[in-house]
Every structure is written in C-alpha cells, then in structure tokens.
PDB file of C-alpha atoms in Angstrom:
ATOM      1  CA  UNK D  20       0.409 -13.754 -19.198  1.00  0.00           C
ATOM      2  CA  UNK D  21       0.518 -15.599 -22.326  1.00  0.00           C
ATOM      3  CA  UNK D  22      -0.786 -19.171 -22.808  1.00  0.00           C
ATOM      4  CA  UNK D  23       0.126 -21.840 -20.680  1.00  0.00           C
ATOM      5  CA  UNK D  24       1.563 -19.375 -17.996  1.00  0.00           C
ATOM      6  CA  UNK D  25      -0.073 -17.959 -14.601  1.00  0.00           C
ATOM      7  CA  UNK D  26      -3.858 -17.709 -13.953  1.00  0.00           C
ATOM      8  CA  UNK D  27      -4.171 -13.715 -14.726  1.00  0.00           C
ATOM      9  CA  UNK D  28      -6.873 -13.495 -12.036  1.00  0.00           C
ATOM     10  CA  UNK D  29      -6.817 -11.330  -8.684  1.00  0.00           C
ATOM     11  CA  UNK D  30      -8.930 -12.716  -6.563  1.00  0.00           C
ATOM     12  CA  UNK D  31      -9.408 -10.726  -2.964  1.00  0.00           C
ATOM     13  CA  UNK D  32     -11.292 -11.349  -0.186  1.00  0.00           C
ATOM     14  CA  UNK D  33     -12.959  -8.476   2.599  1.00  0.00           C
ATOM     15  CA  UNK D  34     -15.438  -7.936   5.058  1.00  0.00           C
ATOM     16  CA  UNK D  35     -17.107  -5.041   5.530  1.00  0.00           C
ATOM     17  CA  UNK D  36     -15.370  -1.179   6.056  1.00  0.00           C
ATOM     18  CA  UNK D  37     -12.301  -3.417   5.361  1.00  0.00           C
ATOM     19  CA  UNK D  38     -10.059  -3.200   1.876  1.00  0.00           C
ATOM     20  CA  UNK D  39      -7.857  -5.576   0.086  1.00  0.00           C
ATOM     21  CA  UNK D  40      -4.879  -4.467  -2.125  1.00  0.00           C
ATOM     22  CA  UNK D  41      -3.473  -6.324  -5.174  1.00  0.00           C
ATOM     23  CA  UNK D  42      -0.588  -5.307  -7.456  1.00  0.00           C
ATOM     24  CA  UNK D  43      -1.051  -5.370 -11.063  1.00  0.00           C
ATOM     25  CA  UNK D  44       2.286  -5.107 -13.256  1.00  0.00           C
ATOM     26  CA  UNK D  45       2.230  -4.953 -16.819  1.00  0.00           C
ATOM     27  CA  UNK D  46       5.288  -5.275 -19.430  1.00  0.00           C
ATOM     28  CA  UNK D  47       5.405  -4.179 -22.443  1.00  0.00           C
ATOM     29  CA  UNK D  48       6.307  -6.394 -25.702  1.00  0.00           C
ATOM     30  CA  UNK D  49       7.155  -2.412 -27.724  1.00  0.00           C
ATOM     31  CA  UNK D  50       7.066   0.476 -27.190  1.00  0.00           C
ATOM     32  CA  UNK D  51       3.891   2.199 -25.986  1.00  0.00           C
ATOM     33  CA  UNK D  52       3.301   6.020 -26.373  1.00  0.00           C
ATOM     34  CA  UNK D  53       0.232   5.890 -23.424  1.00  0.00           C
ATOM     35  CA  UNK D  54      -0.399   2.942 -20.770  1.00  0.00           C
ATOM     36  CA  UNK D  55      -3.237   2.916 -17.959  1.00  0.00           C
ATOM     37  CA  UNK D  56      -5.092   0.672 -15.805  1.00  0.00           C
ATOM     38  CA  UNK D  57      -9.153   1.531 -15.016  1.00  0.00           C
ATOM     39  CA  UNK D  58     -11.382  -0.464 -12.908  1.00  0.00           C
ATOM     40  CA  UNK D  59     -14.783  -1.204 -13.694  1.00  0.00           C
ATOM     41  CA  UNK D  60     -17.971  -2.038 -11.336  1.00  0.00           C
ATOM     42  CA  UNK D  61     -18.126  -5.755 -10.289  1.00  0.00           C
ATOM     43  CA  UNK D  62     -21.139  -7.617 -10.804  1.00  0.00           C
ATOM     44  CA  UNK D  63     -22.095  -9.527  -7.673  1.00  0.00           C
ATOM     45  CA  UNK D  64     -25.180 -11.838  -6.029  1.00  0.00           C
ATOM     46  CA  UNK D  65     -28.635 -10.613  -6.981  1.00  0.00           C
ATOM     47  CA  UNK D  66     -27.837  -7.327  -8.796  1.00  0.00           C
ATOM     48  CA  UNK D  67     -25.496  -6.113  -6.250  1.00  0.00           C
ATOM     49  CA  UNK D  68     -22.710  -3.819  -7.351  1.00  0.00           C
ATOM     50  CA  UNK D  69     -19.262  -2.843  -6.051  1.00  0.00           C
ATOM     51  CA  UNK D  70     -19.106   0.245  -7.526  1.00  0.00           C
ATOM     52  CA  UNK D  71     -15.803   1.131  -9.150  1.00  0.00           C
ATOM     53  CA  UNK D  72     -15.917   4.486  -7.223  1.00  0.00           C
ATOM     54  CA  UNK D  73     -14.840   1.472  -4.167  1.00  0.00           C
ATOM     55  CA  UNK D  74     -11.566   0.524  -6.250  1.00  0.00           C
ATOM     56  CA  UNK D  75      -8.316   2.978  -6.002  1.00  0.00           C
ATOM     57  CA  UNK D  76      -5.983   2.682  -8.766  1.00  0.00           C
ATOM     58  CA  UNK D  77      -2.646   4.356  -7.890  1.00  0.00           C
ATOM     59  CA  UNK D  78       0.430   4.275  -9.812  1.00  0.00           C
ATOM     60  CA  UNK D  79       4.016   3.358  -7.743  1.00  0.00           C
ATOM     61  CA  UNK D  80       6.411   5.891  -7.609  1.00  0.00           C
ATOM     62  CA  UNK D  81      10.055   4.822  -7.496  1.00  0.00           C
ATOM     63  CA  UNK D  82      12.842   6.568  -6.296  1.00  0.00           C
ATOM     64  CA  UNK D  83      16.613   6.614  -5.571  1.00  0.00           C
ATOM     65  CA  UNK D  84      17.136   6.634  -1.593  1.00  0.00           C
ATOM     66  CA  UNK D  85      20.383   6.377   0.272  1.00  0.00           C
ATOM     67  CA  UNK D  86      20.253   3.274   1.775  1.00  0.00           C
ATOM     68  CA  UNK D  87      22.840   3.528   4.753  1.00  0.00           C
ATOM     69  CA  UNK D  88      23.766   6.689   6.784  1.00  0.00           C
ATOM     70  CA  UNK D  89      27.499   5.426   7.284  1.00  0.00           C
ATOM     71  CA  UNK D  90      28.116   4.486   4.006  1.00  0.00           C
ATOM     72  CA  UNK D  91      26.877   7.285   1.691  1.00  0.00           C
ATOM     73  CA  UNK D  92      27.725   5.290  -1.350  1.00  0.00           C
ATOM     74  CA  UNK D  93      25.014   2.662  -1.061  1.00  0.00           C
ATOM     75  CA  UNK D  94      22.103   3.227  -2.499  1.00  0.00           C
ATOM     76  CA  UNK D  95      18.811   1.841  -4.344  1.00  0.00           C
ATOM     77  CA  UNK D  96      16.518   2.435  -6.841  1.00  0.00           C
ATOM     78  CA  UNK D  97      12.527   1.612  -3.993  1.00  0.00           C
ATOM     79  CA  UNK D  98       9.118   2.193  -4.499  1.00  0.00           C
ATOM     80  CA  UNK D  99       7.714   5.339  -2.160  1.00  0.00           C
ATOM     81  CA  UNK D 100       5.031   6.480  -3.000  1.00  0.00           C
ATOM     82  CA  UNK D 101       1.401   5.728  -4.788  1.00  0.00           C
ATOM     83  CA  UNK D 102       0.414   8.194  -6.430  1.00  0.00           C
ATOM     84  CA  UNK D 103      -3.061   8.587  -8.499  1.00  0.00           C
ATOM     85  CA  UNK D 104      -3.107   6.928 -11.352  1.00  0.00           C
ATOM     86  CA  UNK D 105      -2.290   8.747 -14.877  1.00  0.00           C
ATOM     87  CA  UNK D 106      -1.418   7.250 -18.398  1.00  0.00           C
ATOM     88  CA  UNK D 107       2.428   6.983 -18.806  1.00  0.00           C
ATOM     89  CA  UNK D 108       4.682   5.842 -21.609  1.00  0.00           C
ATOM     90  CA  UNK D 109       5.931   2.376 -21.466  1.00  0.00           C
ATOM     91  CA  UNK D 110       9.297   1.388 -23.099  1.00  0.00           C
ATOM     92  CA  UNK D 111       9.746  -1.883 -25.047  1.00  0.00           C
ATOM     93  CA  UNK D 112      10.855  -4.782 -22.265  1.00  0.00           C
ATOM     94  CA  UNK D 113      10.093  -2.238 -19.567  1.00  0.00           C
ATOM     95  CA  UNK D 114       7.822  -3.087 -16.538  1.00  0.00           C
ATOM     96  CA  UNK D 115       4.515  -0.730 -15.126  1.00  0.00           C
ATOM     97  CA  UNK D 116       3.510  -1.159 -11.585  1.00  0.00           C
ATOM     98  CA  UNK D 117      -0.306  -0.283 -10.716  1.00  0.00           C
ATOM     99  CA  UNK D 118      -1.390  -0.511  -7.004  1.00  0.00           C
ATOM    100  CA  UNK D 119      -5.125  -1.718  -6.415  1.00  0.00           C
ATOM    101  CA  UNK D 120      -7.049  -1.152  -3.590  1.00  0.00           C
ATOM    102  CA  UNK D 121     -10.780  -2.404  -2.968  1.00  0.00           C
ATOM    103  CA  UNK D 122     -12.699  -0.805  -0.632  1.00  0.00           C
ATOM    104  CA  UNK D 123     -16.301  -2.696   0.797  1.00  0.00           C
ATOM    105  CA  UNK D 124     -18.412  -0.583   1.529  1.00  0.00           C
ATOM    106  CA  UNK D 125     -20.560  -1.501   4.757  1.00  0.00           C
ATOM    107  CA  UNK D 126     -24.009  -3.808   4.759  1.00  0.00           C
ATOM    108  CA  UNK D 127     -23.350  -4.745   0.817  1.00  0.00           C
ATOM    109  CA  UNK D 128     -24.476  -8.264   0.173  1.00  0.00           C
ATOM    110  CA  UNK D 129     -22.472 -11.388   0.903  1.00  0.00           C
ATOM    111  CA  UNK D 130     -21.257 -13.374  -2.144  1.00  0.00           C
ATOM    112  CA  UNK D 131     -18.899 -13.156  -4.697  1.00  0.00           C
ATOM    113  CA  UNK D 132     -18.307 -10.017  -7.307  1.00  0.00           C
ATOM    114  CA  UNK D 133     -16.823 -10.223 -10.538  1.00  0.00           C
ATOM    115  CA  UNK D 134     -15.756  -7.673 -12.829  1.00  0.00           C
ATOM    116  CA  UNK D 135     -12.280  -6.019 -14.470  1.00  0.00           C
ATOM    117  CA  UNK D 136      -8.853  -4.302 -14.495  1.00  0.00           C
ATOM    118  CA  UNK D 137      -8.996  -2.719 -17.948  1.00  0.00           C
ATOM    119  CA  UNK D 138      -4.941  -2.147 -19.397  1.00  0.00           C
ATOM    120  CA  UNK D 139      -5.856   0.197 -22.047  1.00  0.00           C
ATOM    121  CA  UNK D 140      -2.828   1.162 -24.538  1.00  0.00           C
ATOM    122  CA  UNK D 141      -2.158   2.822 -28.101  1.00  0.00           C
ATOM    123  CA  UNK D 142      -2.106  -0.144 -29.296  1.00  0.00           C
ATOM    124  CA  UNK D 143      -4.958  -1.885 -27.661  1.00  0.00           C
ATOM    125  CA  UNK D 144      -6.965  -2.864 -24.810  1.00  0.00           C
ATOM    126  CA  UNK D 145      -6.638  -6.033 -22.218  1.00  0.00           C
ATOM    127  CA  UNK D 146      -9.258  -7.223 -19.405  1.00  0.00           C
ATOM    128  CA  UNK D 147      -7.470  -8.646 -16.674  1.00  0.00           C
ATOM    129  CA  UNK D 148     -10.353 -10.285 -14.210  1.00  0.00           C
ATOM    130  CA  UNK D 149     -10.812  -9.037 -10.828  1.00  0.00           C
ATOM    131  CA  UNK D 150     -12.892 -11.301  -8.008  1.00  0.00           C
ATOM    132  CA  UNK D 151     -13.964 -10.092  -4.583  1.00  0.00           C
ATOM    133  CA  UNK D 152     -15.351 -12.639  -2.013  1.00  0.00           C
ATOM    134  CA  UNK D 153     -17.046 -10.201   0.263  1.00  0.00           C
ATOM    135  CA  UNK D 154     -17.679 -11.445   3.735  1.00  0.00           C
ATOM    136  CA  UNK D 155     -20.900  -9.729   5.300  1.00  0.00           C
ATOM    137  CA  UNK D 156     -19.647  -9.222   8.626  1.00  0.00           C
ATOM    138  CA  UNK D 157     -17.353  -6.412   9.821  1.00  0.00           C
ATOM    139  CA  UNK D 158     -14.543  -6.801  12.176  1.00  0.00           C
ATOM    140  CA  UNK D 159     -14.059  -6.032  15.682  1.00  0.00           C
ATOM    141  CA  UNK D 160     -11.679  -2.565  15.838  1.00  0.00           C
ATOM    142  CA  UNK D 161      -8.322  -3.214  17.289  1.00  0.00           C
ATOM    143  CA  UNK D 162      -7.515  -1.715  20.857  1.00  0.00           C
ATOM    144  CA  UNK D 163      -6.450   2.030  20.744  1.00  0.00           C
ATOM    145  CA  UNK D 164      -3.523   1.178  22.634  1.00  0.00           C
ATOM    146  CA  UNK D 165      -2.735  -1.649  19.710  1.00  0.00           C
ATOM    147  CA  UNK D 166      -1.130   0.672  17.530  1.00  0.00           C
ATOM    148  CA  UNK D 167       1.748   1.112  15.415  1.00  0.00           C
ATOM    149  CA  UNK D 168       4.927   2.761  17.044  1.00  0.00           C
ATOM    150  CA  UNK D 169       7.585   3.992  14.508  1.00  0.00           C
ATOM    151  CA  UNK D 170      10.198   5.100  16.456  1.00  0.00           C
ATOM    152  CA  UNK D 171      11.968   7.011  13.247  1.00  0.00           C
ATOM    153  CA  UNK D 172       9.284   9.295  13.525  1.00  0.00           C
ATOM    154  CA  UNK D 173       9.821  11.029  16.824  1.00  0.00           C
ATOM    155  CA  UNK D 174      14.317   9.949  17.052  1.00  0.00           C
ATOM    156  CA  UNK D 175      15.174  13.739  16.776  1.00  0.00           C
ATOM    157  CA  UNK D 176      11.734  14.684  19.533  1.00  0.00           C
ATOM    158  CA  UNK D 177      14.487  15.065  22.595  1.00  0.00           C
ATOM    159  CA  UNK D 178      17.086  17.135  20.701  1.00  0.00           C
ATOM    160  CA  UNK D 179      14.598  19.674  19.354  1.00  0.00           C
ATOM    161  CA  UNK D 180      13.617  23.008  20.989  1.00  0.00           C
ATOM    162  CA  UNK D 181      10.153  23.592  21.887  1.00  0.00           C
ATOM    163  CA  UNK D 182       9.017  24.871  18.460  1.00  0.00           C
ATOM    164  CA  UNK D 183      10.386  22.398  16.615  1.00  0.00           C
ATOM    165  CA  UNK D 184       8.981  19.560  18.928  1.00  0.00           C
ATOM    166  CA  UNK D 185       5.436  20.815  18.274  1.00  0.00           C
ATOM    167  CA  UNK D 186       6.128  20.341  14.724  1.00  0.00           C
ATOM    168  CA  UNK D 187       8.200  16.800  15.055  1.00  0.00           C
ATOM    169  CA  UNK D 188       4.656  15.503  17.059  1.00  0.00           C
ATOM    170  CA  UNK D 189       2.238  16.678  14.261  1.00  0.00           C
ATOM    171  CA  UNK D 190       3.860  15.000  11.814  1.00  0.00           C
ATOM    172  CA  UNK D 191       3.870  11.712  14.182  1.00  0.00           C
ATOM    173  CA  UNK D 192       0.485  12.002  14.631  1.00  0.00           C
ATOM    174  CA  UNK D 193      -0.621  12.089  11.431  1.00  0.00           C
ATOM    175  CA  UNK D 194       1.585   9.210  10.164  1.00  0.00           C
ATOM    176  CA  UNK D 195       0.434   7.307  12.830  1.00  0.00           C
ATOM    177  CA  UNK D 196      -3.224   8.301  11.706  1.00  0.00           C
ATOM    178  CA  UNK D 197      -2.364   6.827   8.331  1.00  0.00           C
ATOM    179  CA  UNK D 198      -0.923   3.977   9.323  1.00  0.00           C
ATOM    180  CA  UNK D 199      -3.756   3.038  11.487  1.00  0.00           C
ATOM    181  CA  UNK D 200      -6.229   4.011   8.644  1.00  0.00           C
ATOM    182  CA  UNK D 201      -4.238   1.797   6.735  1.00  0.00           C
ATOM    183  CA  UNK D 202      -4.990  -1.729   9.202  1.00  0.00           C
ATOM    184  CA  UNK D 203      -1.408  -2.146  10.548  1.00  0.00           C
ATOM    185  CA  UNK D 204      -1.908  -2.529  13.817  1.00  0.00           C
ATOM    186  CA  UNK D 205       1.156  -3.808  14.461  1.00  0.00           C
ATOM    187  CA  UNK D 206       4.348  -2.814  16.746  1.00  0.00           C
ATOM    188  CA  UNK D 207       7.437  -1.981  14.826  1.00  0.00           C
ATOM    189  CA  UNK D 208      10.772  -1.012  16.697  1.00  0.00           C
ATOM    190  CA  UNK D 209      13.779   0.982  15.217  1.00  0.00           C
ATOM    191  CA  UNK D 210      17.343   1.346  17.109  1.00  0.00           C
ATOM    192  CA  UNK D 211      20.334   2.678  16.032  1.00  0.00           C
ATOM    193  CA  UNK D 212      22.285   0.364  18.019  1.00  0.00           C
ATOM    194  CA  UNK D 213      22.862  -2.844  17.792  1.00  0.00           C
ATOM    195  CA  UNK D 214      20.656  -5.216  20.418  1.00  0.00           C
ATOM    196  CA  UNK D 215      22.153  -6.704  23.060  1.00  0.00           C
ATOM    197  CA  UNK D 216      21.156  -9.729  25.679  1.00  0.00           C
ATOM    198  CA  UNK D 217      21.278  -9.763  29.162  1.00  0.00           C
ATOM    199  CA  UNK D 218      20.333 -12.771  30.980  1.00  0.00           C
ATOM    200  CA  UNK D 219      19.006 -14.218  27.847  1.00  0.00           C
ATOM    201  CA  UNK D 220      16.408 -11.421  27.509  1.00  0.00           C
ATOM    202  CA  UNK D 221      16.560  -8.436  24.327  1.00  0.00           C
ATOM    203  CA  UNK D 222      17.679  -5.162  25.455  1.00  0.00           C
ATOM    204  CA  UNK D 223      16.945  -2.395  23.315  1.00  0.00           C
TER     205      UNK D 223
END
C-alpha cells in the first residue's frame, strides 16, 4: 500500500499445535523479471522465537475449471492449488498471490511475536510486517465423529466394481485426512438434485 491507504500489517492470532493463514498479494507498478515472498523468524516475549521454519509460504495456483456439468460452456479462471513457493515473473499491472501459513509450535511462550514477510524483486526489496498473538493454551480436539463429509468424494462409490471401490475409498480417506489436518471440522453436503420440503422439514 502506498501512503494514506490500508495498514500493511497481518496480524494473526493461535494457540498452541494450531495455525493461522493470511494471504499476501502483491501488484506490480512494471514489469518484474523475478518476484518472491520469504518469511523471517519473529521476535517475541523474553527472547522467544517463532522460527521461520513454523511459517509456510506457498504460491496459489490458478486454473481454468468447467464450472457446470450441463452447460459445458461455462467456465472460470479459480485458484486450486498451493503450491511451494518459487520466484515468478510479474507483469506490469498484474497481481501475485502468496498463501501464508503460521504454524505454533506447542509450550512456546505466551505474548506477542513480531517479525516479516520479505517481497524481494529485481528491482528491490519490501518488508511487509507480520504479528502473531500466541495464546499459550492448546485446544480441546474435536470429536472423531465431528468430521468433514464431502459427499463428491465417494458419488461414483455404488456404481464402481469392487476394484475400483477400493481405490474410490483411499482417495476419500486421505482427503478426509487432509481436511481434518487442515481444522475444518465442519459438515458439508453435496446433491445433485435439487432439495425439496416435506412437512416443512429439508429432504435431501
């Protein structure tokens, strides 16, 4: 940001064995030949350190998805993937995504930790300042049963032969794996059809 416009501060909070994750985007004024984003350690109470070994930097991959099965016409330009961060060009009046992540590592000292996001380019470097309020207490683990359910996953599981079910259930577990590794412990529901009510209750 230039003067007068937004605060260019992240500032996270996380307890312990937990994570926080910030998007950085950066746009360039001209054209830059090599653009990347490093963290460094942050400084906190009493010579404590949040090592930046605890901070993932990962770039977002976008890519062009068909975004309706019945019309095959429609579709859009989303992000998919993070992938590990790597210096990339940047075009003049184009826009760079970064993905942060900060990890806090368990029993490190309550208080507040300050260090960097360093945008280094061609042409120069910026410090964009990165705060984490770290919470020294670690939260209770979510019910196994309170898990995600992502019925995409497993909607071809009853056509399949045997084989190919085997296959179709590995693949569920270890998105589901992910996703819990991830802290959504929430309960998402797909349908291909259209919801109905019946005596003013949802019918899927």
């Amino acid at each position: 940001p230039g003067p007068g416009e937004s605060d260019p501060r992240i500032r996270l909070e996380a307890t312990w064995g937990d994570y926080e994750p910030a998007q950085l985007a950066v746009h360039a004024l001209q054209a830059l030949a090599s653009l990347r984003v490093v963290a460094s350690d942050l400084q906190g109470p009493d010579g404590a350190v949040l090592p930046a070994s605890s901070i993932d930097v990962r770039m977002e991959r976008f890519y062009a998805l068909q975004l309706s099965l019945r019309q095959r016409n429609r579709s859009g330009v989303v992000p998919k993937t993070l992938e590990p961060a790597a210096a990339v060009p940047a075009a003049a009046g184009s826009t760079r995504p970064w993905w942060v992540t900060v990890h806090v590592p368990r029993g490190l000292p309550g208080g507040l930790y300050r260090g960097n996001l360093k945008v280094v380019a061609d042409t120069g470097t910026t410090f964009v300042p990165l705060e984490v309020d770290v919470l020294p207490l670690a939260l209770d683990e979510a019910p196994r049963l309170l898990g995600p359910i992502s019925l995409p996953v497993l909607r071809n599981y009853t056509r399949a032969n045997a084989e190919r079910r085997e296959v179709l259930r590995q693949r569920a577990d270890a998105v589901f794996a992910d996703i819990r590794e991830h802290g959504m412990t929430t309960l998402g529901l797909w349908s291909g059809d259209e919801p109905e009510r019946r005596d003013g209750s949802l019918v899927l």
